[in-house]
């Protein structure tokens, strides 16, 4: 086994072939919205109904029976099981808030930007599973004065989840694979440097090359490129 400690970072491109819009490709998610209006705490304060609508639409899409994990999600889940069975270490960090990695069977997943199917109390941060529409009338049960629940999503200006765990894994990695991300959002976009500084081999699997500095890159649709690359690792 050439690599022991493998860290994978995924972005919206890995879910594109499942039918979930990416952020920045044409007709992407941000097309009809300004980031400031729908993915910041200030935007939520200003117009909670707009933000609820933005996330309710995306959450509802996850319940569509036609929406399924694609070959890239499935190959990552299978590889994780086989690699761990061989005594290797594996961590999948996703920027995506859909549930497709989890549905594909990936176990060791950090959803660093939160999850569409969770909501949380704005005061205690306690989260809970939530599959339906969220409105301002949905209140927490953890505070003496119940608070309106918010999407359990990391907005711009908020700290992504489990950053210490991510940093620890990146510094011990001997292979870092970045899949389906434009590398425009930090701190995720800085992961390749942390891994490279720790001596990891770095690989980009994406539709096209990004500004990131990778030792190796294979380009094309994730559902094709990811299974092909992972097979070579076996
Ligand atoms: C924070 C949830 C600080 C919302 C999201 C330097 C350091 C630190 C921070 C900053 C910094 N510089 C700027 C910042 C601030 C900011 C930032 O990065 N801004 C950018 C715009 C410059 N970062 C933050 O605010 C972060 N927080 O820094 O907190 C802090 C410190 C202390 C205490 C408190 C706070 C928080 C960032 C998280 C924001 N939330 N998501 C939601 O989902 O609605 S980010 C959002 O963008 C999504 O999560 C998405 O995943 C992410 C990145 O986008 P991508 O996944 O890459 O998607 P994109 O469309 O861009 O690219 C898709 C790629 O796939 C393309 O390359 C395409 O070619 C490819 N592709 C398409 N189809 C396919 C494909 N590839 C393969 N196959 C295909 N079929």
Tab-separated table of N, CA and C in Angstrom, residues 1-7 79 83-84 86-90 172-177 199-203 215-216 229 232-234:
chain	number	residue	atom	x	y	z
A	1	UNK	N	0.878	-1.187	0.000
A	1	UNK	CA	0.000	0.000	0.000
A	1	UNK	C	0.917	1.240	0.000
A	2	UNK	N	0.746	2.032	-1.075
A	2	UNK	CA	1.661	3.156	-1.250
A	2	UNK	C	1.399	4.266	-0.235
A	3	UNK	N	0.107	4.494	0.092
A	3	UNK	CA	-0.239	5.586	1.003
A	3	UNK	C	-1.018	5.039	2.197
A	4	UNK	N	-0.699	5.584	3.367
A	4	UNK	CA	-1.357	5.105	4.582
A	4	UNK	C	-2.470	6.016	5.056
A	5	UNK	N	-2.070	7.314	5.244
A	5	UNK	CA	-3.010	8.281	5.843
A	5	UNK	C	-3.571	9.165	4.746
A	6	UNK	N	-4.795	8.886	4.350
A	6	UNK	CA	-5.381	9.577	3.197
A	6	UNK	C	-6.457	10.559	3.659
A	7	UNK	N	-6.364	11.795	3.205
A	7	UNK	CA	-7.398	12.804	3.476
A	7	UNK	C	-7.977	13.254	2.131
A	79	UNK	N	-13.770	2.604	-1.346
A	79	UNK	CA	-12.316	2.702	-1.122
A	79	UNK	C	-12.024	2.861	0.380
A	83	UNK	N	-9.626	0.427	2.347
A	83	UNK	CA	-8.360	1.003	2.853
A	83	UNK	C	-8.251	0.796	4.362
A	84	UNK	N	-9.367	0.985	5.047
A	84	UNK	CA	-9.330	0.813	6.515
A	84	UNK	C	-9.147	-0.673	6.854
A	86	UNK	N	-7.415	-2.629	5.280
A	86	UNK	CA	-5.983	-2.956	5.084
A	86	UNK	C	-5.117	-2.302	6.165
A	87	UNK	N	-5.771	-1.629	7.115
A	87	UNK	CA	-5.003	-0.990	8.198
A	87	UNK	C	-4.640	0.446	7.923
A	88	UNK	N	-5.203	1.017	6.848
A	88	UNK	CA	-4.910	2.429	6.541
A	88	UNK	C	-5.812	3.373	7.315
A	89	UNK	N	-5.518	4.689	7.230
A	89	UNK	CA	-6.379	5.709	7.851
A	89	UNK	C	-6.970	6.559	6.736
A	90	UNK	N	-8.242	6.975	6.937
A	90	UNK	CA	-8.966	7.682	5.874
A	90	UNK	C	-9.921	8.700	6.494
A	172	UNK	N	-0.901	14.874	9.218
A	172	UNK	CA	-0.391	13.491	9.270
A	172	UNK	C	-0.586	12.764	7.932
A	173	UNK	N	-1.168	13.486	6.952
A	173	UNK	CA	-1.520	12.810	5.693
A	173	UNK	C	-0.278	12.497	4.860
A	174	UNK	N	-0.328	11.360	4.148
A	174	UNK	CA	0.715	11.161	3.122
A	174	UNK	C	0.098	11.242	1.728
A	175	UNK	N	-1.267	11.360	1.690
A	175	UNK	CA	-1.948	11.609	0.416
A	175	UNK	C	-3.147	12.518	0.677
A	176	UNK	N	-3.220	13.612	-0.088
A	176	UNK	CA	-4.369	14.550	-0.018
A	176	UNK	C	-4.996	14.631	-1.398
A	177	UNK	N	-6.301	14.319	-1.466
A	177	UNK	CA	-6.997	14.341	-2.761
A	177	UNK	C	-8.111	15.379	-2.695
A	199	UNK	N	4.316	17.116	3.836
A	199	UNK	CA	4.981	16.095	3.019
A	199	UNK	C	4.038	15.181	2.274
A	200	UNK	N	2.748	15.517	2.260
A	200	UNK	CA	1.791	14.645	1.555
A	200	UNK	C	1.907	14.832	0.044
A	201	UNK	N	1.602	13.754	-0.669
A	201	UNK	CA	1.434	13.840	-2.125
A	201	UNK	C	0.048	14.453	-2.353
A	202	UNK	N	-0.068	15.424	-3.270
A	202	UNK	CA	-1.354	16.119	-3.429
A	202	UNK	C	-1.888	15.917	-4.850
A	203	UNK	N	-3.168	15.590	-4.930
A	203	UNK	CA	-3.809	15.254	-6.204
A	203	UNK	C	-5.116	16.030	-6.345
A	215	UNK	N	0.500	18.307	-6.851
A	215	UNK	CA	1.580	17.543	-7.495
A	215	UNK	C	1.063	16.814	-8.727
A	216	UNK	N	-0.237	16.472	-8.715
A	216	UNK	CA	-0.791	15.658	-9.798
A	216	UNK	C	-2.236	16.079	-10.042
A	229	UNK	N	-9.257	6.857	-10.667
A	229	UNK	CA	-8.061	7.178	-9.860
A	229	UNK	C	-7.969	6.249	-8.647
A	232	UNK	N	-6.581	2.850	-9.212
A	232	UNK	CA	-5.120	2.800	-9.357
A	232	UNK	C	-4.452	2.731	-7.992
A	233	UNK	N	-5.146	3.263	-6.954
A	233	UNK	CA	-4.536	3.275	-5.608
A	233	UNK	C	-4.597	1.893	-4.968
A	234	UNK	N	-5.560	1.094	-5.450
A	234	UNK	CA	-5.752	-0.218	-4.770
A	234	UNK	C	-4.477	-1.062	-4.820
